[in-house]
Structures are given as C-alpha cells and as structure tokens.
CSV table of C-alpha atoms and ligand atoms in Angstrom, one decimal:
chain,number,residue,atom,x,y,z
A,1,MET,CA,70.8,-65.1,-199.8
A,2,ILE,CA,67.5,-67.0,-199.7
A,3,SER,CA,67.1,-70.1,-201.9
A,4,ALA,CA,64.9,-69.9,-204.9
A,5,LEU,CA,62.6,-72.4,-203.3
A,6,MET,CA,61.0,-70.9,-200.2
A,7,PRO,CA,62.6,-72.2,-197.0
A,8,ASN,CA,59.4,-73.8,-195.5
A,9,TYR,CA,60.6,-77.4,-195.5
A,10,ASN,CA,63.5,-79.1,-193.7
A,11,ARG,CA,64.7,-81.2,-196.6
A,12,ALA,CA,67.3,-84.0,-196.5
A,13,ASP,CA,70.2,-83.3,-198.8
A,14,LEU,CA,69.1,-86.0,-201.2
A,15,ALA,CA,67.5,-85.9,-204.6
A,16,PHE,CA,66.0,-88.8,-206.5
A,17,ASP,CA,66.3,-89.5,-210.2
A,18,HIS,CA,63.9,-92.4,-210.6
A,19,GLY,CA,62.0,-95.1,-208.8
A,20,GLN,CA,60.9,-98.7,-209.3
A,21,GLY,CA,58.4,-100.4,-207.1
A,22,ALA,CA,59.3,-99.8,-203.5
A,23,TRP,CA,62.8,-98.5,-204.5
A,24,LEU,CA,64.1,-95.0,-205.2
A,25,PHE,CA,67.4,-94.2,-206.9
A,26,ASP,CA,69.4,-91.0,-206.2
A,27,MET,CA,71.4,-89.0,-208.7
A,28,ARG,CA,74.5,-91.2,-208.1
A,29,GLY,CA,72.6,-94.5,-208.6
A,30,GLN,CA,72.5,-95.3,-204.9
A,31,ARG,CA,69.2,-97.1,-204.0
A,32,TYR,CA,66.9,-96.5,-201.1
A,33,LEU,CA,64.0,-98.7,-199.9
A,34,ASP,CA,61.0,-96.4,-199.7
A,35,PHE,CA,59.1,-97.0,-196.5
A,36,GLY,CA,57.7,-93.5,-196.6
A,37,ALA,CA,56.1,-93.6,-200.0
A,38,GLY,CA,56.0,-89.8,-200.3
A,39,ILE,CA,54.2,-89.6,-197.0
A,40,ALA,CA,51.8,-92.5,-197.5
A,41,THR,CA,51.0,-91.3,-201.0
A,42,SER,CA,52.8,-93.4,-203.6
A,43,ALA,CA,50.3,-96.2,-203.0
A,44,LEU,CA,51.4,-98.3,-206.0
A,45,GLY,CA,55.1,-97.5,-205.6
A,46,HIS,CA,57.1,-95.9,-208.3
A,47,ALA,CA,56.8,-96.4,-212.0
A,48,HIS,CA,53.8,-98.8,-211.7
A,49,PRO,CA,53.2,-99.6,-215.4
A,50,HIS,CA,49.4,-99.4,-215.2
A,51,LEU,CA,49.5,-96.0,-213.6
A,52,VAL,CA,52.2,-94.7,-215.9
A,53,GLN,CA,50.3,-95.9,-218.9
A,54,ALA,CA,47.0,-94.3,-217.7
A,55,ILE,CA,48.7,-91.0,-217.1
A,56,ALA,CA,50.8,-90.9,-220.3
A,57,GLY,CA,47.8,-92.0,-222.4
A,58,GLN,CA,45.5,-89.4,-220.9
A,59,ALA,CA,48.1,-86.6,-221.1
A,60,ALA,CA,48.5,-87.3,-224.8
A,61,LYS,CA,44.7,-86.9,-225.3
A,62,LEU,CA,43.5,-84.2,-222.9
A,63,ILE,CA,45.0,-82.8,-219.7
A,64,HIS,CA,42.5,-80.1,-218.6
A,65,VAL,CA,39.0,-78.9,-219.7
A,66,SER,CA,37.6,-77.2,-216.5
A,67,ASN,CA,34.3,-78.0,-214.7
A,68,LEU,CA,32.4,-76.0,-217.3
A,69,TYR,CA,32.0,-79.4,-219.1
A,70,ARG,CA,31.3,-83.0,-218.3
A,71,ILE,CA,34.4,-85.0,-217.5
A,72,PRO,CA,33.8,-88.8,-218.2
A,73,GLN,CA,36.9,-89.8,-216.3
A,74,ALA,CA,35.6,-88.0,-213.1
A,75,GLU,CA,32.1,-89.5,-213.6
A,76,GLN,CA,33.6,-93.0,-213.8
A,77,LEU,CA,35.8,-92.5,-210.8
A,78,ALA,CA,33.0,-91.0,-208.7
A,79,ALA,CA,30.6,-93.9,-209.6
A,80,ARG,CA,33.3,-96.4,-208.6
A,81,LEU,CA,34.0,-94.7,-205.3
A,82,VAL,CA,30.2,-94.5,-204.6
A,83,ALA,CA,29.8,-98.2,-205.4
A,84,ALA,CA,32.7,-99.1,-203.0
A,85,SER,CA,31.7,-96.9,-200.1
A,86,PHE,CA,28.9,-95.5,-197.9
A,87,ALA,CA,28.8,-92.4,-200.1
A,88,ASP,CA,26.2,-91.3,-202.7
A,89,SER,CA,28.2,-88.6,-204.3
A,90,VAL,CA,31.8,-87.3,-204.7
A,91,PHE,CA,33.5,-83.9,-205.1
A,92,PHE,CA,37.0,-83.9,-206.5
A,93,CYS,CA,39.8,-81.5,-205.6
A,94,ASN,CA,43.6,-81.5,-205.5
A,95,SER,CA,44.8,-82.0,-202.0
A,96,GLY,CA,44.0,-83.2,-198.5
A,97,ALA,CA,43.6,-79.8,-197.0
A,98,GLU,CA,41.3,-78.8,-199.9
A,99,ALA,CA,39.2,-82.0,-199.4
A,100,ASN,CA,38.9,-81.1,-195.7
A,101,GLU,CA,37.9,-77.6,-196.5
A,102,GLY,CA,35.1,-79.0,-198.7
A,103,LEU,CA,34.1,-81.4,-196.0
A,104,VAL,CA,33.7,-78.7,-193.4
A,105,LYS,CA,31.9,-76.4,-195.8
A,106,ALA,CA,29.5,-79.3,-196.6
A,107,ILE,CA,28.9,-80.0,-192.9
A,108,ARG,CA,28.1,-76.3,-192.2
A,109,LYS,CA,25.9,-75.9,-195.3
A,110,THR,CA,23.9,-79.0,-194.6
A,111,GLN,CA,23.0,-77.7,-191.2
A,112,ALA,CA,22.2,-74.2,-192.7
A,113,ASP,CA,20.0,-75.7,-195.4
A,114,ALA,CA,18.2,-77.7,-192.7
A,115,GLY,CA,17.2,-74.5,-191.0
A,116,ARG,CA,20.0,-74.6,-188.4
A,117,PRO,CA,22.5,-71.9,-189.6
A,118,GLU,CA,23.6,-71.3,-186.0
A,119,ARG,CA,25.2,-74.8,-186.1
A,120,TYR,CA,28.6,-74.2,-187.7
A,121,ARG,CA,31.1,-75.5,-185.1
A,122,VAL,CA,33.0,-78.7,-185.6
A,123,ILE,CA,34.5,-80.8,-182.8
A,124,CYS,CA,38.1,-81.9,-183.6
A,125,PHE,CA,40.7,-83.8,-181.6
A,126,THR,CA,44.1,-83.1,-180.0
A,127,GLY,CA,46.9,-84.6,-182.1
A,128,ALA,CA,44.8,-84.2,-185.3
A,129,PHE,CA,46.2,-83.1,-188.6
A,130,HIS,CA,43.9,-81.8,-191.3
A,131,GLY,CA,46.1,-79.7,-193.5
A,132,ARG,CA,47.7,-76.2,-193.8
A,133,THR,CA,45.1,-73.8,-195.1
A,134,LEU,CA,43.9,-71.1,-192.7
A,135,ALA,CA,40.8,-73.1,-191.8
A,136,MET,CA,42.6,-76.4,-191.5
A,137,ILE,CA,45.3,-75.2,-189.2
A,138,SER,CA,42.4,-74.1,-187.0
A,139,ALA,CA,40.8,-77.6,-187.3
A,140,THR,CA,44.2,-79.1,-186.6
A,141,GLY,CA,44.5,-76.9,-183.5
A,142,ASN,CA,48.3,-77.4,-183.0
A,143,ALA,CA,49.7,-74.2,-181.6
A,144,LYS,CA,52.9,-74.7,-183.6
A,145,TYR,CA,51.1,-74.5,-186.9
A,146,LEU,CA,48.9,-71.5,-185.9
A,147,GLU,CA,51.6,-69.3,-184.5
A,148,GLY,CA,52.1,-66.0,-186.4
A,149,PHE,CA,49.2,-66.5,-188.7
A,150,GLY,CA,46.7,-64.2,-186.9
A,151,PRO,CA,43.4,-65.1,-185.4
A,152,PRO,CA,42.5,-68.8,-185.9
A,153,VAL,CA,39.4,-69.4,-188.1
A,154,GLU,CA,36.4,-69.6,-185.8
A,155,GLY,CA,34.4,-72.7,-185.3
A,156,PHE,CA,36.7,-75.6,-184.2
A,157,ASP,CA,36.6,-77.0,-180.7
A,158,HIS,CA,39.2,-79.5,-179.5
A,159,VAL,CA,38.9,-82.4,-177.1
A,160,PRO,CA,41.2,-85.3,-176.3
A,161,PHE,CA,41.4,-88.1,-178.9
A,162,ASN,CA,39.7,-91.3,-177.9
A,163,ASP,CA,37.8,-89.6,-175.1
A,164,LEU,CA,34.1,-90.0,-175.9
A,165,ALA,CA,32.9,-88.3,-172.7
A,166,ALA,CA,34.9,-85.2,-173.7
A,167,ALA,CA,33.4,-85.2,-177.1
A,168,ARG,CA,29.9,-85.5,-175.6
A,169,ALA,CA,30.6,-82.6,-173.2
A,170,ALA,CA,31.8,-80.4,-176.1
A,171,ILE,CA,28.5,-80.6,-178.0
A,172,GLY,CA,26.6,-77.3,-177.8
A,173,PRO,CA,23.8,-75.5,-179.6
A,174,GLU,CA,26.2,-74.3,-182.3
A,175,THR,CA,27.8,-77.7,-183.0
A,176,ALA,CA,27.4,-78.9,-186.6
A,177,GLY,CA,29.5,-82.0,-186.7
A,178,ILE,CA,32.6,-84.0,-185.7
A,179,LEU,CA,35.8,-84.4,-187.7
A,180,VAL,CA,38.2,-87.3,-186.8
A,181,GLU,CA,40.9,-89.4,-188.3
A,182,PRO,CA,40.4,-93.2,-187.9
A,183,VAL,CA,44.1,-93.4,-187.3
A,184,GLN,CA,45.9,-90.1,-186.5
A,185,GLY,CA,48.8,-90.2,-189.0
A,186,GLU,CA,50.9,-87.1,-188.4
A,187,GLY,CA,49.9,-87.1,-184.7
A,188,GLY,CA,51.9,-90.3,-184.2
A,189,VAL,CA,50.1,-93.2,-185.9
A,190,ARG,CA,47.5,-93.3,-183.1
A,191,PRO,CA,44.5,-95.5,-183.9
A,192,ALA,CA,41.1,-94.4,-182.8
A,193,ASP,CA,39.5,-97.0,-180.6
A,194,PRO,CA,36.7,-98.7,-182.6
A,195,ALA,CA,34.3,-98.2,-179.7
A,196,PHE,CA,35.2,-94.5,-179.8
A,197,LEU,CA,34.3,-94.2,-183.5
A,198,ARG,CA,31.1,-96.1,-182.9
A,199,GLY,CA,30.4,-93.8,-179.9
A,200,LEU,CA,30.9,-90.7,-182.1
A,201,ARG,CA,28.5,-92.1,-184.6
A,202,ALA,CA,25.9,-92.6,-181.9
A,203,LEU,CA,26.5,-89.0,-180.5
A,204,CYS,CA,26.0,-87.6,-184.0
A,205,ASP,CA,22.8,-89.5,-184.5
A,206,GLU,CA,21.5,-88.5,-181.1
A,207,HIS,CA,22.2,-84.8,-181.5
A,208,GLY,CA,21.6,-84.3,-185.3
A,209,LEU,CA,25.3,-83.8,-186.0
A,210,LEU,CA,27.2,-84.8,-189.1
A,211,LEU,CA,30.2,-87.2,-188.7
A,212,GLY,CA,33.2,-86.5,-190.9
A,213,PHE,CA,36.1,-88.9,-191.3
A,214,ASP,CA,39.5,-87.5,-192.5
A,215,GLU,CA,40.8,-90.5,-194.4
A,216,VAL,CA,43.3,-88.5,-196.4
A,217,GLN,CA,46.1,-90.8,-195.0
A,218,THR,CA,44.2,-93.9,-193.9
A,219,GLY,CA,42.0,-94.3,-197.0
A,220,MET,CA,42.5,-96.1,-200.3
A,221,GLY,CA,43.7,-99.4,-198.9
A,222,ARG,CA,46.4,-98.1,-196.5
A,223,SER,CA,44.8,-99.7,-193.5
A,224,GLY,CA,44.2,-103.0,-195.2
A,225,LYS,CA,40.5,-102.1,-195.9
A,226,LEU,CA,39.6,-99.7,-198.7
A,227,PHE,CA,38.7,-97.2,-195.9
A,228,ALA,CA,40.0,-97.5,-192.3
A,229,HIS,CA,36.6,-96.9,-190.8
A,230,GLU,CA,35.4,-100.3,-192.1
A,231,TRP,CA,37.5,-101.9,-189.4
A,232,ALA,CA,35.2,-100.2,-186.8
A,233,GLY,CA,32.0,-101.1,-188.6
A,234,VAL,CA,30.8,-97.5,-188.7
A,235,THR,CA,30.2,-95.1,-191.6
A,236,PRO,CA,30.5,-91.3,-191.6
A,237,ASP,CA,28.2,-88.8,-193.3
A,238,VAL,CA,31.1,-87.3,-195.2
A,239,MET,CA,34.8,-88.3,-195.7
A,240,SER,CA,37.9,-86.7,-197.2
A,241,LEU,CA,40.5,-88.5,-199.3
A,242,ALA,CA,43.7,-87.5,-200.9
A,243,LYS,CA,47.3,-88.9,-200.6
A,244,GLY,CA,47.1,-92.4,-202.0
A,245,ILE,CA,44.0,-91.8,-204.2
A,246,GLY,CA,46.1,-90.6,-207.2
A,247,GLY,CA,49.1,-92.9,-206.5
A,248,GLY,CA,51.2,-89.7,-206.3
A,249,PHE,CA,49.3,-87.6,-208.8
A,250,PRO,CA,47.6,-84.7,-207.0
A,251,LEU,CA,44.0,-85.6,-206.3
A,252,GLY,CA,41.6,-85.2,-203.4
A,253,ALA,CA,38.0,-86.1,-202.9
A,254,VAL,CA,35.0,-85.5,-200.6
A,255,LEU,CA,32.7,-88.4,-200.4
A,256,ALA,CA,29.2,-87.8,-198.9
A,257,ARG,CA,25.8,-89.1,-198.3
A,258,GLU,CA,23.1,-87.6,-200.4
A,259,ASN,CA,21.8,-85.3,-197.6
A,260,VAL,CA,25.3,-83.7,-197.3
A,261,ALA,CA,26.2,-83.7,-201.0
A,262,GLN,CA,23.0,-81.9,-201.9
A,263,ALA,CA,24.1,-78.9,-199.9
A,264,LEU,CA,26.8,-78.2,-202.5
A,265,LYS,CA,24.5,-76.7,-205.2
A,266,PRO,CA,25.9,-75.0,-208.3
A,267,GLY,CA,27.8,-71.9,-207.2
A,268,SER,CA,28.4,-73.0,-203.6
A,269,HIS,CA,31.8,-74.6,-204.0
A,270,GLY,CA,34.4,-75.3,-206.7
A,271,THR,CA,38.0,-75.6,-207.8
A,272,THR,CA,39.5,-75.1,-211.3
A,273,PHE,CA,41.7,-78.1,-211.4
A,274,GLY,CA,39.5,-80.5,-209.4
A,275,GLY,CA,38.4,-83.7,-211.0
A,276,GLY,CA,40.3,-83.0,-214.3
A,277,PRO,CA,40.7,-85.8,-216.9
A,278,LEU,CA,44.4,-86.4,-216.0
A,279,ALA,CA,44.0,-86.7,-212.3
A,280,CYS,CA,40.9,-88.9,-212.6
A,281,ALA,CA,42.7,-91.1,-215.1
A,282,ALA,CA,45.3,-91.6,-212.4
A,283,GLY,CA,42.6,-92.2,-209.8
A,284,ASN,CA,40.9,-94.8,-212.0
A,285,ALA,CA,44.2,-96.6,-212.6
A,286,VAL,CA,44.9,-96.7,-208.9
A,287,LEU,CA,41.4,-98.1,-208.2
A,288,ASP,CA,41.9,-100.8,-210.9
A,289,VAL,CA,44.8,-102.1,-208.9
A,290,ILE,CA,43.5,-101.7,-205.3
A,291,LEU,CA,40.1,-103.2,-206.1
A,292,ALA,CA,41.5,-106.1,-208.1
A,293,ASP,CA,40.7,-109.5,-206.5
A,294,GLY,CA,43.0,-110.3,-203.7
A,295,PHE,CA,45.0,-107.1,-203.6
A,296,LEU,CA,43.8,-106.0,-200.2
A,297,ASP,CA,44.2,-109.5,-198.9
A,298,GLN,CA,47.8,-109.3,-200.0
A,299,VAL,CA,48.1,-105.9,-198.2
A,300,ASN,CA,46.8,-107.4,-195.0
A,301,GLU,CA,49.2,-110.4,-195.2
A,302,THR,CA,52.2,-108.2,-195.8
A,303,ALA,CA,51.1,-105.9,-193.1
A,304,ALA,CA,50.8,-108.7,-190.5
A,305,TYR,CA,54.2,-110.0,-191.5
A,306,LEU,CA,55.8,-106.5,-191.2
A,307,ARG,CA,54.0,-105.9,-187.9
A,308,ALA,CA,55.2,-109.2,-186.5
A,309,GLY,CA,58.8,-108.3,-187.5
A,310,LEU,CA,58.5,-104.9,-186.0
A,311,THR,CA,57.2,-106.4,-182.7
A,312,ALA,CA,60.3,-108.6,-182.6
A,313,LEU,CA,62.5,-105.7,-183.4
A,314,VAL,CA,61.0,-103.7,-180.5
A,315,ALA,CA,61.7,-106.7,-178.1
A,316,ARG,CA,65.3,-106.9,-179.3
A,317,HIS,CA,65.9,-103.1,-178.9
A,318,PRO,CA,64.0,-101.8,-175.9
A,319,ARG,CA,66.3,-98.9,-175.5
A,320,ILE,CA,65.5,-97.6,-179.0
A,321,PHE,CA,61.9,-98.7,-179.6
A,322,THR,CA,59.1,-99.2,-177.2
A,323,GLU,CA,55.9,-100.0,-179.2
A,324,VAL,CA,54.4,-100.8,-182.6
A,325,ARG,CA,51.1,-99.3,-183.5
A,326,GLY,CA,48.9,-98.4,-186.4
A,327,ALA,CA,46.8,-100.3,-189.0
A,328,GLY,CA,47.6,-102.2,-192.2
A,329,LEU,CA,50.6,-100.6,-193.9
A,330,LEU,CA,50.4,-97.4,-191.8
A,331,LEU,CA,52.6,-98.5,-188.9
A,332,GLY,CA,54.4,-96.5,-186.2
A,333,LEU,CA,57.4,-97.4,-184.1
A,334,LYS,CA,57.3,-95.4,-180.9
A,335,CYS,CA,60.9,-94.5,-180.1
A,336,ALA,CA,62.9,-94.3,-176.9
A,337,ALA,CA,65.7,-92.5,-178.8
A,338,PRO,CA,64.8,-89.3,-180.6
A,339,ASN,CA,62.8,-90.3,-183.7
A,340,GLY,CA,64.8,-87.8,-185.8
A,341,ASP,CA,68.0,-89.6,-185.0
A,342,VAL,CA,66.4,-93.0,-185.8
A,343,GLN,CA,65.1,-91.6,-189.1
A,344,ALA,CA,68.5,-90.1,-190.1
A,345,THR,CA,70.4,-93.3,-189.2
A,346,ALA,CA,68.0,-95.4,-191.2
A,347,LEU,CA,68.3,-93.0,-194.1
A,348,ALA,CA,72.1,-93.4,-194.0
A,349,ARG,CA,71.6,-97.1,-194.3
A,350,GLY,CA,69.3,-96.7,-197.3
A,351,LEU,CA,65.8,-96.9,-195.7
A,352,LEU,CA,63.4,-94.0,-196.0
A,353,THR,CA,60.9,-93.5,-193.2
A,354,VAL,CA,58.8,-90.5,-192.0
A,355,ALA,CA,58.8,-89.0,-188.5
A,356,ALA,CA,55.4,-88.4,-186.8
A,357,GLY,CA,54.2,-86.9,-183.5
A,358,GLU,CA,54.8,-88.5,-180.1
A,359,ASN,CA,58.3,-89.4,-181.1
A,360,VAL,CA,57.1,-92.0,-183.5
A,361,LEU,CA,58.9,-93.3,-186.6
A,362,ARG,CA,56.2,-93.9,-189.3
A,363,LEU,CA,56.5,-96.7,-191.8
A,364,ALA,CA,54.1,-96.4,-194.8
A,365,PRO,CA,55.6,-98.5,-197.6
A,366,PRO,CA,53.8,-98.6,-201.0
A,367,LEU,CA,50.9,-101.1,-200.8
A,368,ILE,CA,52.7,-103.3,-203.4
A,369,VAL,CA,55.6,-103.9,-201.0
A,370,THR,CA,56.8,-107.5,-200.8
A,371,ARG,CA,57.7,-109.7,-197.8
A,372,GLU,CA,61.3,-109.8,-199.0
A,373,GLU,CA,61.3,-106.0,-199.0
A,374,CYS,CA,59.9,-106.0,-195.5
A,375,ASP,CA,62.7,-108.3,-194.5
A,376,THR,CA,65.2,-105.9,-196.0
A,377,ALA,CA,63.6,-103.0,-194.1
A,378,LEU,CA,63.5,-105.0,-190.9
A,379,ALA,CA,67.2,-105.8,-191.3
A,380,LEU,CA,68.1,-102.2,-191.9
A,381,LEU,CA,66.0,-101.1,-188.9
A,382,ASP,CA,67.9,-103.7,-186.8
A,383,LYS,CA,71.2,-102.3,-187.9
A,384,THR,CA,69.9,-98.8,-187.3
A,385,ALA,CA,69.0,-99.8,-183.7
A,386,GLN,CA,72.3,-101.5,-183.2
A,387,SER,CA,74.4,-98.5,-184.2
A,388,LEU,CA,72.1,-96.1,-182.1
A,389,THR,CA,72.5,-98.4,-179.1
A,390,GLN,CA,76.3,-98.2,-179.4
A,391,THR,CA,76.2,-94.3,-179.6
A,392,THR,CA,73.8,-94.3,-176.7
A,393,GLU,CA,76.1,-96.4,-174.6
A,394,ILE,CA,79.0,-94.0,-175.4
A,395,THR,CA,77.1,-90.9,-174.6
A,396,THR,CA,75.1,-92.0,-171.5
A,397,PRO,CA,77.1,-93.1,-168.5
B,1,PLP,C1,48.4,-85.2,-195.3
B,1,PLP,C2,47.1,-85.0,-194.6
B,1,PLP,C3,46.2,-83.9,-194.8
B,1,PLP,C4,46.6,-82.7,-195.7
B,1,PLP,O1,46.8,-83.1,-197.0
B,1,PLP,P1,47.6,-82.2,-198.0
B,1,PLP,O2,47.4,-82.9,-199.3
B,1,PLP,O3,49.0,-82.0,-197.5
B,1,PLP,O4,46.8,-80.9,-198.0
B,1,PLP,C5,45.0,-83.8,-194.1
B,1,PLP,N1,44.6,-84.8,-193.3
B,1,PLP,C6,45.4,-85.9,-193.1
B,1,PLP,C7,44.9,-87.0,-192.2
B,1,PLP,C8,46.6,-86.0,-193.7
B,1,PLP,O5,47.4,-87.1,-193.4
C-alpha cells in the first residue's frame, strides 16, 4: 500500500525533534551536525532566538491578509533589499521555482512591452537547476526531470556552462534574456567563471537582452557576499531569491531593475501567499542578522577555515575525494567514491550533508556555524573517508 505521503522523495529513515544552532536532535536524542541546513536554507541555523521571536510575535498578531491590502512588513523588507542590491523593486513569492517563474515572466513581458514580443526565449545552461514547475523543469533542461511530463515548455535554449562563445552563438532574433546561477548548486557546486558572468553581461548589453541571475541558493550571504554575483563585479537586470531568505520559513523574491519591474503591472502576475506578514517578518529578522556589522566577515573567515580544512582532507584521502570547490559556505567535495556512499557514511557518524551533481558532496552549514563546529565536521569527514578507504580496499583487488 502506498504511504500517506506521496513517494516522490528518497528520504533517510530519520526524523528530527528539534534543533539548536548547527545541531539537529532526532527522536531518540541523538545529535547530528547539520552541514546541509535543509539544503542551504536554514541560514541562521535552528531555533535562532531573533528569528523565533520575530515569527512567534508576528504570528500572534497577524498571519495573512492577502495582497488586496498594503503589507508594511513586505514594504520594509523590499526597501531593505533594494537598498542592499542593484534592484529598484521586489516581488515576493513562496519558493525558488516560483521566483524563477516570476523572473522569466518579467523578462518576457519587458521585451513585449518594449515592442519586441517575438523575443521570448531564454538561454540557460547545462547543469542548471531552476525548480520543479513545468516551466522550470524546461529551464533546467535535465532530461531526468522532464521525462514523462509531456512536451517541455517552449522557449528555453541550453548551452554549456562557462562557455561564453556558446552563449553568444545561441542568441537569435527570439532571444529575450539569459538565466544563470553564479554557482550551480544542484549541478555540483560549480562556480561560474567571473569572466563568464561579465561576458554574459556584455552580451546582454550588446544585444538588448535581459540578464537574470538565479541566486536562490547562492544569495543571502551564502557565498560570503550578500549576493554571489558581487564577487564577479557584475549586476543582473533581475534576480531570484528563496532558500536562505526566510531562514527556513517559505519565502521567495524577484528583485529587478525599474525597467523590468514596471512590466509587472496590476493584474499581470500574483500569488495569494506571497509577501505575507509572517513570511516577511521572518525575512526581516534574517536580514537583521545577515546585515549586522561583521556578520559576513565572520562567514568569510569561517568559510576560508573550512575550505582549508577540506583541502587538507582531500590531500589525505585522494581515493575518496578529488577536489574542493564552491564559494563561501556553499562548498563541494568532488568524490572519487560514490557521493551517496560518502553521504550515508557521514550520516551514520552524525554529519548531515547533501549530495549534488557530478558526484559532489555538498556542504552548506548554517551561516552561524563556528570554527569548532567546522573542526568537528572535518574530523567526521576524516573518519568517513577512513572507513570508506577500508571498504574500498576490501572490495577492490
Ligand atoms: C532550490 C533551487 C531552486 C528551486 O527552489 P524551490 O524552493 O525548491 O522551488 C531554484 N534554483 C536554484 C538555484 C535552487 O538551488
């Protein structure tokens, strides 16, 4: 008989009761060091007092009112995001896929409003991940995610990641814009070359295209900057955010320059829950912490420390790990052993990680993780590699 929950996930047989900082506790009181952070989402870790208080306080006052009315919490959060970014205006929604849907609709509508309705196609990249809605599995372009769901949504062209010549060659009379992740998260923690991002910006300027950055995973301090594109010194015309922006509370956002934002006139786009008082109270509380003096410096220091430790780990265990990559606290260990085995072995030792494409083990601890916790994670990964080396020696002659 089928489970009451649909069988669309491969879940570990593990359920958590509560969390504290970078730690999760299961039903039996066993503790786990959380270097997955709910897939790079629990930016402030678990039970962060400022976030808990903001959510509890707002919930007791008002949870939902709809977008028929002004929502001061959303106005405040939008103004703060505008002040901290390239953007002039913000649309709030509830997830990463929904943010990307809004981003692509805004790109298409901006071109149409400018008298170029034939320009609706968006160039995307192999290894991308943009979400699971019908349009976003087309934007993602991964055959595995498209299979069985009928004809892909029209209007997405795919070229190799980090290949500027291929992107240039893909531009045609119907091209409206380009959508790219500054670091491909699901695709295997693959950073875009800064020169590639700058080249895409130049291509868009040259051809009248709109540049969209999917910072659903890389945004909100994950990379060590508030937004990962800051490392490359380029800005997009429009950007999607989700994951860390609500610290685990569902919240997504589309940030846009004025020329793009003005395309979304009343009636053109919307969502019932988007930008509600509760989600935006969570978003404001997360921003309070991330924008506080020295917070991102601390993220960068911890990230450099973790990265150095991982580099040493790879050198010690070349039969298990081959490379460290990523940005800030979104790090990938490219594995020589199957990444699923590494993940399962680490889990058995009490360390939570997330698998990614290209046989990569993803490490995305909460941004509040300490050096000591990084030491603990590194020690657990060392033990993981040791025990995998032993089994590899037994099974391979
Ligand atoms: C997770 C993710 C998405 C999809 O977000 P959901 O909230 O699962 O819809 C989109 N883009 C990127 C880069 C992501 O990492």
